[in-house]
Each structure stands twice: as C-alpha cells, then as structure tokens.
mmCIF file of N, CA, C and O in Angstrom:
data_model
loop_
_atom_site.group_PDB
_atom_site.id
_atom_site.type_symbol
_atom_site.label_atom_id
_atom_site.label_comp_id
_atom_site.label_asym_id
_atom_site.label_seq_id
_atom_site.Cartn_x
_atom_site.Cartn_y
_atom_site.Cartn_z
ATOM 1 N N MET A 17 15.795 -15.131 32.517
ATOM 2 C CA MET A 17 15.700 -13.708 32.235
ATOM 3 C C MET A 17 16.181 -13.323 30.842
ATOM 4 O O MET A 17 15.814 -12.248 30.324
ATOM 5 N N ALA A 18 17.076 -14.109 30.316
ATOM 6 C CA ALA A 18 17.637 -13.810 28.967
ATOM 7 C C ALA A 18 16.500 -13.831 27.937
ATOM 8 O O ALA A 18 16.541 -13.075 26.958
ATOM 9 N N GLY A 19 15.517 -14.635 28.105
ATOM 10 C CA GLY A 19 14.398 -14.710 27.137
ATOM 11 C C GLY A 19 13.569 -13.405 27.133
ATOM 12 O O GLY A 19 13.041 -13.022 26.139
ATOM 13 N N THR A 20 13.507 -12.717 28.277
ATOM 14 C CA THR A 20 12.755 -11.477 28.378
ATOM 15 C C THR A 20 13.406 -10.389 27.536
ATOM 16 O O THR A 20 12.711 -9.697 26.785
ATOM 17 N N GLY A 21 14.711 -10.279 27.617
ATOM 18 C CA GLY A 21 15.458 -9.307 26.792
ATOM 19 C C GLY A 21 15.328 -9.561 25.330
ATOM 20 O O GLY A 21 15.130 -8.705 24.481
ATOM 21 N N GLU A 22 15.368 -10.835 24.989
ATOM 22 C CA GLU A 22 15.246 -11.243 23.573
ATOM 23 C C GLU A 22 13.822 -10.935 23.057
ATOM 24 O O GLU A 22 13.618 -10.533 21.964
ATOM 25 N N GLY A 23 12.795 -11.197 23.888
ATOM 26 C CA GLY A 23 11.410 -10.940 23.575
ATOM 27 C C GLY A 23 11.181 -9.458 23.295
ATOM 28 O O GLY A 23 10.477 -9.072 22.404
ATOM 29 N N LYS A 24 11.793 -8.616 24.144
ATOM 30 C CA LYS A 24 11.658 -7.125 23.973
ATOM 31 C C LYS A 24 12.282 -6.695 22.587
ATOM 32 O O LYS A 24 11.750 -5.840 21.925
ATOM 33 N N LYS A 25 13.422 -7.301 22.306
ATOM 34 C CA LYS A 25 14.125 -6.980 21.068
ATOM 35 C C LYS A 25 13.309 -7.344 19.877
ATOM 36 O O LYS A 25 13.095 -6.646 18.898
ATOM 37 N N GLU A 26 12.717 -8.563 19.947
ATOM 38 C CA GLU A 26 11.790 -9.042 18.899
ATOM 39 C C GLU A 26 10.571 -8.143 18.725
ATOM 40 O O GLU A 26 10.111 -7.873 17.581
ATOM 41 N N GLU A 27 10.029 -7.715 19.823
ATOM 42 C CA GLU A 27 8.889 -6.791 19.817
ATOM 43 C C GLU A 27 9.230 -5.489 19.199
ATOM 44 O O GLU A 27 8.517 -4.936 18.392
ATOM 45 N N ALA A 28 10.430 -4.940 19.582
ATOM 46 C CA ALA A 28 10.836 -3.667 18.951
ATOM 47 C C ALA A 28 11.089 -3.813 17.491
ATOM 48 O O ALA A 28 10.720 -2.873 16.714
ATOM 49 N N ASP A 29 11.739 -4.895 17.073
ATOM 50 C CA ASP A 29 11.920 -5.187 15.609
ATOM 51 C C ASP A 29 10.590 -5.245 14.866
ATOM 52 O O ASP A 29 10.402 -4.700 13.810
ATOM 53 N N TYR A 30 9.572 -5.940 15.510
ATOM 54 C CA TYR A 30 8.257 -6.050 14.917
ATOM 55 C C TYR A 30 7.597 -4.741 14.733
ATOM 56 O O TYR A 30 7.088 -4.364 13.637
ATOM 57 N N LYS A 31 7.663 -3.867 15.744
ATOM 58 C CA LYS A 31 7.041 -2.593 15.720
ATOM 59 C C LYS A 31 7.696 -1.668 14.660
ATOM 60 O O LYS A 31 7.076 -0.990 13.973
ATOM 61 N N ARG A 32 9.057 -1.813 14.598
ATOM 62 C CA ARG A 32 9.793 -1.002 13.568
ATOM 63 C C ARG A 32 9.408 -1.410 12.172
ATOM 64 O O ARG A 32 9.106 -0.580 11.279
ATOM 65 N N LEU A 33 9.322 -2.696 11.945
ATOM 66 C CA LEU A 33 8.979 -3.257 10.654
ATOM 67 C C LEU A 33 7.585 -2.835 10.201
ATOM 68 O O LEU A 33 7.324 -2.464 9.098
ATOM 69 N N HIS A 34 6.620 -2.865 11.157
ATOM 70 C CA HIS A 34 5.221 -2.598 10.835
ATOM 71 C C HIS A 34 4.780 -1.147 11.081
ATOM 72 O O HIS A 34 3.609 -0.860 10.925
ATOM 73 N N SER A 35 5.683 -0.310 11.357
ATOM 74 C CA SER A 35 5.325 1.116 11.498
ATOM 75 C C SER A 35 6.017 1.991 10.525
ATOM 76 O O SER A 35 5.779 3.195 10.477
ATOM 77 N N PHE A 36 6.773 1.431 9.642
ATOM 78 C CA PHE A 36 7.410 2.194 8.561
ATOM 79 C C PHE A 36 6.353 2.560 7.552
ATOM 80 O O PHE A 36 5.561 1.719 7.185
ATOM 81 N N PRO A 37 6.324 3.756 7.112
ATOM 82 C CA PRO A 37 5.321 4.139 6.124
ATOM 83 C C PRO A 37 5.458 3.443 4.781
ATOM 84 O O PRO A 37 6.589 3.209 4.326
ATOM 85 N N LEU A 38 4.367 3.164 4.187
ATOM 86 C CA LEU A 38 4.361 2.478 2.851
ATOM 87 C C LEU A 38 3.435 3.250 1.993
ATOM 88 O O LEU A 38 2.253 3.472 2.291
ATOM 89 N N ILE A 39 3.962 3.705 0.866
ATOM 90 C CA ILE A 39 3.070 4.414 -0.107
ATOM 91 C C ILE A 39 2.760 3.407 -1.200
ATOM 92 O O ILE A 39 3.654 2.853 -1.846
ATOM 93 N N ARG A 40 1.464 3.219 -1.417
ATOM 94 C CA ARG A 40 1.006 2.277 -2.459
ATOM 95 C C ARG A 40 0.878 2.973 -3.831
ATOM 96 O O ARG A 40 1.063 2.331 -4.820
ATOM 97 N N HIS A 41 0.540 4.232 -3.810
ATOM 98 C CA HIS A 41 0.429 4.996 -5.025
ATOM 99 C C HIS A 41 0.535 6.491 -4.743
ATOM 100 O O HIS A 41 0.008 6.975 -3.709
ATOM 101 N N THR A 42 1.269 7.214 -5.612
ATOM 102 C CA THR A 42 1.338 8.649 -5.512
ATOM 103 C C THR A 42 1.743 9.222 -6.866
ATOM 104 O O THR A 42 2.394 8.555 -7.624
ATOM 105 N N ASP A 43 1.204 10.392 -7.154
ATOM 106 C CA ASP A 43 1.645 11.148 -8.309
ATOM 107 C C ASP A 43 2.471 12.373 -7.926
ATOM 108 O O ASP A 43 2.671 13.283 -8.675
ATOM 109 N N MET A 44 2.968 12.375 -6.684
ATOM 110 C CA MET A 44 3.845 13.419 -6.167
ATOM 111 C C MET A 44 5.172 13.357 -6.924
ATOM 112 O O MET A 44 5.639 12.251 -7.174
ATOM 113 N N PRO A 45 5.793 14.464 -7.179
ATOM 114 C CA PRO A 45 7.181 14.463 -7.661
ATOM 115 C C PRO A 45 8.045 13.751 -6.565
ATOM 116 O O PRO A 45 7.792 13.774 -5.371
ATOM 117 N N GLU A 46 9.107 13.065 -7.034
ATOM 118 C CA GLU A 46 10.012 12.306 -6.133
ATOM 119 C C GLU A 46 10.496 13.167 -4.937
ATOM 120 O O GLU A 46 10.460 12.672 -3.814
ATOM 121 N N GLU A 47 10.924 14.328 -5.196
ATOM 122 C CA GLU A 47 11.487 15.164 -4.084
ATOM 123 C C GLU A 47 10.336 15.529 -3.070
ATOM 124 O O GLU A 47 10.603 15.422 -1.804
ATOM 125 N N MET A 48 9.187 15.753 -3.506
ATOM 126 C CA MET A 48 8.048 16.055 -2.579
ATOM 127 C C MET A 48 7.664 14.846 -1.821
ATOM 128 O O MET A 48 7.439 14.895 -0.625
ATOM 129 N N ARG A 49 7.675 13.647 -2.466
ATOM 130 C CA ARG A 49 7.333 12.412 -1.825
ATOM 131 C C ARG A 49 8.363 12.089 -0.739
ATOM 132 O O ARG A 49 8.006 11.817 0.384
ATOM 133 N N VAL A 50 9.637 12.237 -1.021
ATOM 134 C CA VAL A 50 10.676 11.926 -0.047
ATOM 135 C C VAL A 50 10.593 12.882 1.162
ATOM 136 O O VAL A 50 10.679 12.467 2.311
ATOM 137 N N GLU A 51 10.442 14.195 0.898
ATOM 138 C CA GLU A 51 10.319 15.148 1.961
ATOM 139 C C GLU A 51 9.032 14.902 2.816
ATOM 140 O O GLU A 51 9.143 15.045 4.089
ATOM 141 N N THR A 52 7.989 14.503 2.198
ATOM 142 C CA THR A 52 6.716 14.226 2.930
ATOM 143 C C THR A 52 6.851 12.976 3.859
ATOM 144 O O THR A 52 6.470 12.984 4.989
ATOM 145 N N MET A 53 7.501 11.942 3.276
ATOM 146 C CA MET A 53 7.751 10.771 4.091
ATOM 147 C C MET A 53 8.625 11.039 5.238
ATOM 148 O O MET A 53 8.348 10.622 6.415
ATOM 149 N N GLU A 54 9.696 11.794 5.046
ATOM 150 C CA GLU A 54 10.564 12.191 6.156
ATOM 151 C C GLU A 54 9.843 12.999 7.186
ATOM 152 O O GLU A 54 10.011 12.806 8.454
ATOM 153 N N LEU A 55 9.012 13.937 6.835
ATOM 154 C CA LEU A 55 8.227 14.759 7.738
ATOM 155 C C LEU A 55 7.240 13.920 8.571
ATOM 156 O O LEU A 55 7.144 14.050 9.757
ATOM 157 N N CYS A 56 6.620 12.915 7.876
ATOM 158 C CA CYS A 56 5.665 12.070 8.539
ATOM 159 C C CYS A 56 6.340 11.198 9.611
ATOM 160 O O CYS A 56 5.850 11.084 10.752
ATOM 161 N N VAL A 57 7.488 10.593 9.250
ATOM 162 C CA VAL A 57 8.266 9.795 10.195
ATOM 163 C C VAL A 57 8.736 10.656 11.405
ATOM 164 O O VAL A 57 8.578 10.267 12.514
ATOM 165 N N THR A 58 9.231 11.823 11.109
ATOM 166 C CA THR A 58 9.726 12.718 12.192
ATOM 167 C C THR A 58 8.596 13.064 13.144
ATOM 168 O O THR A 58 8.740 13.044 14.365
ATOM 169 N N ALA A 59 7.466 13.470 12.598
ATOM 170 C CA ALA A 59 6.310 13.905 13.429
ATOM 171 C C ALA A 59 5.844 12.732 14.253
ATOM 172 O O ALA A 59 5.478 12.893 15.463
ATOM 173 N N CYS A 60 5.699 11.589 13.687
ATOM 174 C CA CYS A 60 5.195 10.399 14.387
ATOM 175 C C CYS A 60 6.166 9.956 15.515
ATOM 176 O O CYS A 60 5.713 9.455 16.534
ATOM 177 N N GLU A 61 7.464 10.051 15.238
ATOM 178 C CA GLU A 61 8.416 9.763 16.244
ATOM 179 C C GLU A 61 8.438 10.798 17.405
ATOM 180 O O GLU A 61 8.471 10.470 18.543
ATOM 181 N N LYS A 62 8.353 12.073 17.018
ATOM 182 C CA LYS A 62 8.351 13.124 17.979
ATOM 183 C C LYS A 62 7.053 13.081 18.906
ATOM 184 O O LYS A 62 7.155 13.335 20.092
ATOM 185 N N PHE A 63 5.973 12.762 18.310
ATOM 186 C CA PHE A 63 4.678 12.741 19.021
ATOM 187 C C PHE A 63 4.104 11.272 19.008
ATOM 188 O O PHE A 63 3.018 11.136 18.648
ATOM 189 N N ALA A 64 4.915 10.400 19.470
ATOM 190 C CA ALA A 64 4.550 8.939 19.420
ATOM 191 C C ALA A 64 3.254 8.660 20.171
ATOM 192 O O ALA A 64 2.541 7.741 19.749
ATOM 193 N N THR A 65 2.983 9.412 21.205
ATOM 194 C CA THR A 65 1.742 9.115 21.990
ATOM 195 C C THR A 65 0.649 10.137 21.795
ATOM 196 O O THR A 65 -0.353 10.115 22.436
ATOM 197 N N ASN A 66 0.806 11.006 20.824
ATOM 198 C CA ASN A 66 -0.155 12.105 20.591
ATOM 199 C C ASN A 66 -0.357 12.281 19.074
ATOM 200 O O ASN A 66 0.337 13.184 18.456
ATOM 201 N N ASN A 67 -1.272 11.454 18.492
ATOM 202 C CA ASN A 67 -1.517 11.596 17.004
ATOM 203 C C ASN A 67 -2.008 12.931 16.533
ATOM 204 O O ASN A 67 -1.701 13.406 15.462
ATOM 205 N N GLU A 68 -2.750 13.585 17.401
ATOM 206 C CA GLU A 68 -3.300 14.934 17.067
ATOM 207 C C GLU A 68 -2.158 15.923 16.859
ATOM 208 O O GLU A 68 -2.172 16.720 15.903
ATOM 209 N N SER A 69 -1.201 15.936 17.730
ATOM 210 C CA SER A 69 -0.036 16.828 17.608
ATOM 211 C C SER A 69 0.828 16.487 16.418
ATOM 212 O O SER A 69 1.295 17.373 15.659
ATOM 213 N N ALA A 70 1.011 15.221 16.133
ATOM 214 C CA ALA A 70 1.779 14.794 14.954
ATOM 215 C C ALA A 70 1.041 15.208 13.672
ATOM 216 O O ALA A 70 1.642 15.788 12.768
ATOM 217 N N ALA A 71 -0.278 15.049 13.606
ATOM 218 C CA ALA A 71 -1.044 15.472 12.416
ATOM 219 C C ALA A 71 -0.916 17.023 12.239
ATOM 220 O O ALA A 71 -0.830 17.484 11.128
ATOM 221 N N LYS A 72 -1.061 17.699 13.327
ATOM 222 C CA LYS A 72 -1.020 19.172 13.247
ATOM 223 C C LYS A 72 0.379 19.606 12.754
ATOM 224 O O LYS A 72 0.451 20.483 11.847
ATOM 225 N N MET A 73 1.485 19.025 13.261
ATOM 226 C CA MET A 73 2.820 19.380 12.728
ATOM 227 C C MET A 73 2.938 19.091 11.226
ATOM 228 O O MET A 73 3.469 19.892 10.476
ATOM 229 N N ILE A 74 2.477 17.915 10.806
ATOM 230 C CA ILE A 74 2.534 17.570 9.387
ATOM 231 C C ILE A 74 1.720 18.522 8.526
ATOM 232 O O ILE A 74 2.261 19.027 7.548
ATOM 233 N N LYS A 75 0.493 18.793 8.954
ATOM 234 C CA LYS A 75 -0.376 19.675 8.163
ATOM 235 C C LYS A 75 0.283 21.110 8.065
ATOM 236 O O LYS A 75 0.323 21.643 6.946
ATOM 237 N N GLU A 76 0.696 21.655 9.193
ATOM 238 C CA GLU A 76 1.288 22.998 9.173
ATOM 239 C C GLU A 76 2.505 23.041 8.248
ATOM 240 O O GLU A 76 2.723 23.984 7.509
ATOM 241 N N SER A 77 3.385 22.014 8.297
ATOM 242 C CA SER A 77 4.586 21.973 7.522
ATOM 243 C C SER A 77 4.270 21.831 6.020
ATOM 244 O O SER A 77 4.873 22.477 5.212
ATOM 245 N N MET A 78 3.363 20.937 5.710
ATOM 246 C CA MET A 78 2.891 20.742 4.325
ATOM 247 C C MET A 78 2.305 22.017 3.756
ATOM 248 O O MET A 78 2.517 22.430 2.613
ATOM 249 N N ASP A 79 1.399 22.651 4.541
ATOM 250 C CA ASP A 79 0.758 23.885 4.065
ATOM 251 C C ASP A 79 1.769 24.934 3.787
ATOM 252 O O ASP A 79 1.745 25.681 2.845
ATOM 253 N N LYS A 80 2.760 25.086 4.689
ATOM 254 C CA LYS A 80 3.832 26.153 4.527
ATOM 255 C C LYS A 80 4.726 25.830 3.365
ATOM 256 O O LYS A 80 5.031 26.708 2.542
ATOM 257 N N LYS A 81 5.100 24.538 3.180
ATOM 258 C CA LYS A 81 6.030 24.184 2.161
ATOM 259 C C LYS A 81 5.415 24.071 0.768
ATOM 260 O O LYS A 81 5.955 24.479 -0.244
ATOM 261 N N PHE A 82 4.230 23.489 0.699
ATOM 262 C CA PHE A 82 3.611 23.143 -0.573
ATOM 263 C C PHE A 82 2.274 23.822 -0.894
ATOM 264 O O PHE A 82 1.599 23.504 -1.828
ATOM 265 N N GLY A 83 1.887 24.761 -0.017
ATOM 266 C CA GLY A 83 0.668 25.446 -0.229
ATOM 267 C C GLY A 83 -0.436 24.817 0.601
ATOM 268 O O GLY A 83 -0.354 23.661 1.017
ATOM 269 N N SER A 84 -1.528 25.536 0.825
ATOM 270 C CA SER A 84 -2.574 25.063 1.658
ATOM 271 C C SER A 84 -3.439 24.027 1.037
ATOM 272 O O SER A 84 -3.340 23.689 -0.083
ATOM 273 N N SER A 85 -4.379 23.472 1.795
ATOM 274 C CA SER A 85 -5.399 22.440 1.463
ATOM 275 C C SER A 85 -4.898 21.032 1.686
ATOM 276 O O SER A 85 -5.439 20.113 1.125
ATOM 277 N N TRP A 86 -3.942 20.813 2.531
ATOM 278 C CA TRP A 86 -3.523 19.483 2.919
ATOM 279 C C TRP A 86 -4.462 19.050 4.068
ATOM 280 O O TRP A 86 -4.788 19.757 4.921
ATOM 281 N N HIS A 87 -4.747 17.723 4.091
ATOM 282 C CA HIS A 87 -5.501 17.102 5.132
ATOM 283 C C HIS A 87 -4.614 15.959 5.664
ATOM 284 O O HIS A 87 -4.042 15.163 4.859
ATOM 285 N N VAL A 88 -4.546 15.805 6.944
ATOM 286 C CA VAL A 88 -3.682 14.777 7.537
ATOM 287 C C VAL A 88 -4.561 13.858 8.495
ATOM 288 O O VAL A 88 -5.248 14.383 9.345
ATOM 289 N N VAL A 89 -4.395 12.572 8.329
ATOM 290 C CA VAL A 89 -5.090 11.547 9.182
ATOM 291 C C VAL A 89 -4.047 10.626 9.673
ATOM 292 O O VAL A 89 -3.314 10.048 8.857
ATOM 293 N N ILE A 90 -4.033 10.429 10.956
ATOM 294 C CA ILE A 90 -3.039 9.481 11.594
ATOM 295 C C ILE A 90 -3.841 8.500 12.504
ATOM 296 O O ILE A 90 -4.672 8.880 13.288
ATOM 297 N N GLY A 91 -3.538 7.244 12.355
ATOM 298 C CA GLY A 91 -4.190 6.225 13.117
ATOM 299 C C GLY A 91 -3.791 4.806 12.717
ATOM 300 O O GLY A 91 -2.813 4.690 11.900
ATOM 301 N N GLU A 92 -4.461 3.801 13.161
ATOM 302 C CA GLU A 92 -4.073 2.436 12.798
ATOM 303 C C GLU A 92 -5.330 1.707 12.243
ATOM 304 O O GLU A 92 -6.435 2.000 12.511
ATOM 305 N N GLY A 93 -5.040 0.724 11.342
ATOM 306 C CA GLY A 93 -6.082 -0.133 10.854
ATOM 307 C C GLY A 93 -7.000 0.418 9.843
ATOM 308 O O GLY A 93 -8.119 -0.051 9.688
ATOM 309 N N PHE A 94 -6.546 1.386 9.069
ATOM 310 C CA PHE A 94 -7.397 1.924 7.963
ATOM 311 C C PHE A 94 -6.521 2.493 6.838
ATOM 312 O O PHE A 94 -5.385 2.759 7.043
ATOM 313 N N GLY A 95 -7.096 2.653 5.672
ATOM 314 C CA GLY A 95 -6.406 3.236 4.606
ATOM 315 C C GLY A 95 -7.067 4.592 4.334
ATOM 316 O O GLY A 95 -8.178 4.809 4.753
ATOM 317 N N PHE A 96 -6.380 5.442 3.585
ATOM 318 C CA PHE A 96 -6.977 6.713 3.266
ATOM 319 C C PHE A 96 -6.280 7.333 2.085
ATOM 320 O O PHE A 96 -5.307 6.839 1.576
ATOM 321 N N GLU A 97 -6.817 8.412 1.612
ATOM 322 C CA GLU A 97 -6.293 9.111 0.494
ATOM 323 C C GLU A 97 -6.222 10.581 0.814
ATOM 324 O O GLU A 97 -7.058 11.106 1.418
ATOM 325 N N ILE A 98 -5.083 11.152 0.345
ATOM 326 C CA ILE A 98 -4.898 12.609 0.556
ATOM 327 C C ILE A 98 -4.764 13.245 -0.788
ATOM 328 O O ILE A 98 -4.046 12.781 -1.648
ATOM 329 N N ARG A 99 -5.474 14.358 -0.970
ATOM 330 C CA ARG A 99 -5.466 15.062 -2.239
ATOM 331 C C ARG A 99 -5.273 16.547 -2.018
ATOM 332 O O ARG A 99 -5.820 17.091 -1.034
ATOM 333 N N THR A 100 -4.525 17.216 -2.900
ATOM 334 C CA THR A 100 -4.535 18.666 -2.832
ATOM 335 C C THR A 100 -5.394 19.166 -4.028
ATOM 336 O O THR A 100 -5.829 18.415 -4.786
ATOM 337 N N ALA A 101 -5.583 20.417 -4.076
ATOM 338 C CA ALA A 101 -6.329 21.057 -5.183
ATOM 339 C C ALA A 101 -5.642 20.714 -6.540
ATOM 340 O O ALA A 101 -6.317 20.663 -7.528
ATOM 341 N N ALA A 102 -4.370 20.503 -6.566
ATOM 342 C CA ALA A 102 -3.643 20.246 -7.769
ATOM 343 C C ALA A 102 -3.692 18.767 -8.094
ATOM 344 O O ALA A 102 -2.975 18.338 -9.009
ATOM 345 N N GLU A 103 -4.447 17.990 -7.380
ATOM 346 C CA GLU A 103 -4.624 16.518 -7.613
ATOM 347 C C GLU A 103 -3.328 15.680 -7.289
ATOM 348 O O GLU A 103 -3.135 14.642 -7.950
ATOM 349 N N VAL A 104 -2.488 16.181 -6.474
ATOM 350 C CA VAL A 104 -1.330 15.390 -6.046
ATOM 351 C C VAL A 104 -1.859 14.507 -4.943
ATOM 352 O O VAL A 104 -2.515 14.976 -4.056
ATOM 353 N N SER A 105 -1.622 13.218 -4.997
ATOM 354 C CA SER A 105 -2.254 12.329 -4.044
ATOM 355 C C SER A 105 -1.234 11.289 -3.562
ATOM 356 O O SER A 105 -0.268 11.014 -4.062
ATOM 357 N N SER A 106 -1.618 10.705 -2.443
ATOM 358 C CA SER A 106 -0.845 9.607 -1.840
ATOM 359 C C SER A 106 -1.792 8.690 -1.062
ATOM 360 O O SER A 106 -2.797 9.248 -0.406
ATOM 361 N N SER A 107 -1.670 7.497 -1.146
ATOM 362 C CA SER A 107 -2.516 6.481 -0.439
ATOM 363 C C SER A 107 -1.653 5.647 0.529
ATOM 364 O O SER A 107 -1.472 4.469 0.213
ATOM 365 N N PRO A 108 -1.151 6.191 1.595
ATOM 366 C CA PRO A 108 -0.328 5.360 2.468
ATOM 367 C C PRO A 108 -1.234 4.448 3.297
ATOM 368 O O PRO A 108 -2.401 4.754 3.603
ATOM 369 N N THR A 109 -0.691 3.249 3.629
ATOM 370 C CA THR A 109 -1.386 2.380 4.483
ATOM 371 C C THR A 109 -0.401 1.793 5.517
ATOM 372 O O THR A 109 0.817 1.839 5.283
ATOM 373 N N LYS A 110 -0.863 1.261 6.543
ATOM 374 C CA LYS A 110 -0.027 0.607 7.582
ATOM 375 C C LYS A 110 0.466 -0.704 6.930
ATOM 376 O O LYS A 110 -0.346 -1.465 6.333
ATOM 377 N N ARG A 111 1.777 -0.991 6.905
ATOM 378 C CA ARG A 111 2.319 -2.161 6.307
ATOM 379 C C ARG A 111 1.625 -3.415 6.786
ATOM 380 O O ARG A 111 1.397 -3.543 7.966
ATOM 381 N N GLY A 112 1.310 -4.259 5.918
ATOM 382 C CA GLY A 112 0.666 -5.560 6.295
ATOM 383 C C GLY A 112 -0.867 -5.497 6.321
ATOM 384 O O GLY A 112 -1.509 -6.526 6.486
ATOM 385 N N GLU A 113 -1.481 -4.336 6.159
ATOM 386 C CA GLU A 113 -2.890 -4.212 6.154
ATOM 387 C C GLU A 113 -3.395 -3.646 4.879
ATOM 388 O O GLU A 113 -2.848 -2.635 4.402
ATOM 389 N N PRO A 114 -4.306 -4.237 4.214
ATOM 390 C CA PRO A 114 -4.873 -3.742 2.949
ATOM 391 C C PRO A 114 -5.648 -2.434 3.150
ATOM 392 O O PRO A 114 -6.247 -2.264 4.228
ATOM 393 N N PRO A 115 -5.505 -1.477 2.289
ATOM 394 C CA PRO A 115 -6.301 -0.282 2.433
ATOM 395 C C PRO A 115 -7.822 -0.542 2.325
ATOM 396 O O PRO A 115 -8.233 -1.437 1.589
ATOM 397 N N SER A 116 -8.618 0.155 3.066
ATOM 398 C CA SER A 116 -10.056 -0.043 2.981
ATOM 399 C C SER A 116 -10.591 0.607 1.695
ATOM 400 O O SER A 116 -10.066 1.581 1.257
ATOM 401 N N GLY A 117 -11.568 0.044 1.166
ATOM 402 C CA GLY A 117 -12.266 0.571 -0.010
ATOM 403 C C GLY A 117 -11.610 0.312 -1.333
ATOM 404 O O GLY A 117 -12.034 0.755 -2.334
ATOM 405 N N LEU A 118 -10.492 -0.503 -1.293
ATOM 406 C CA LEU A 118 -9.846 -0.836 -2.619
ATOM 407 C C LEU A 118 -10.171 -2.230 -3.022
ATOM 408 O O LEU A 118 -10.270 -3.132 -2.254
#
C-alpha cells in the first residue's frame, strides 16, 4: 500500500509541473504580465473542472482591468495567441508541448 501513496504523490507532482503556465513570448509590461499570470492560475484552480467558467472569469477581469477586446482560450494540447487592439500579445503553451503553427 505504501507504493500507492507514493504513486499519487508522483502524479500530483507531475500535474503541478506540467500545468504551470509558460509564456514563450509577450510584449506586455512586466506588471501586466504578472497580474495576468496570477489571474489565469487563480481562475484555473477555482474552476478546475469547468474551463468555460475559468475563461469567462479571466475575460471579464482582463476587460475590466485593461480595457475590452480580450479573448480567452483554455484547453490542452494546443498553442494560441492573444492580442488586444493595442498589439499587446502573449503566446502561452502547455509546458512540454510545442505551440502549433510555429
């Protein structure tokens, strides 16, 4: 039975390692980038089983804080790009997976 507990710990460590957001490129100011990352982590933890609710929370918060025209996509196994009208962008990908189209 000791192996089962150890296996669960290893699985939790693996999920934590591979679910941390990774930004490959952004021209956001540092303060905006940090706040956006914290918001994304918070929303995904709060709505771990409901990506639609997490995306809605992120979009509404970003629109309110930084102005409208934000688009939010949450999922696994793909890369994407987010741009505002001011050309602030971010290309986050799931750690360990190359972004598509690059």
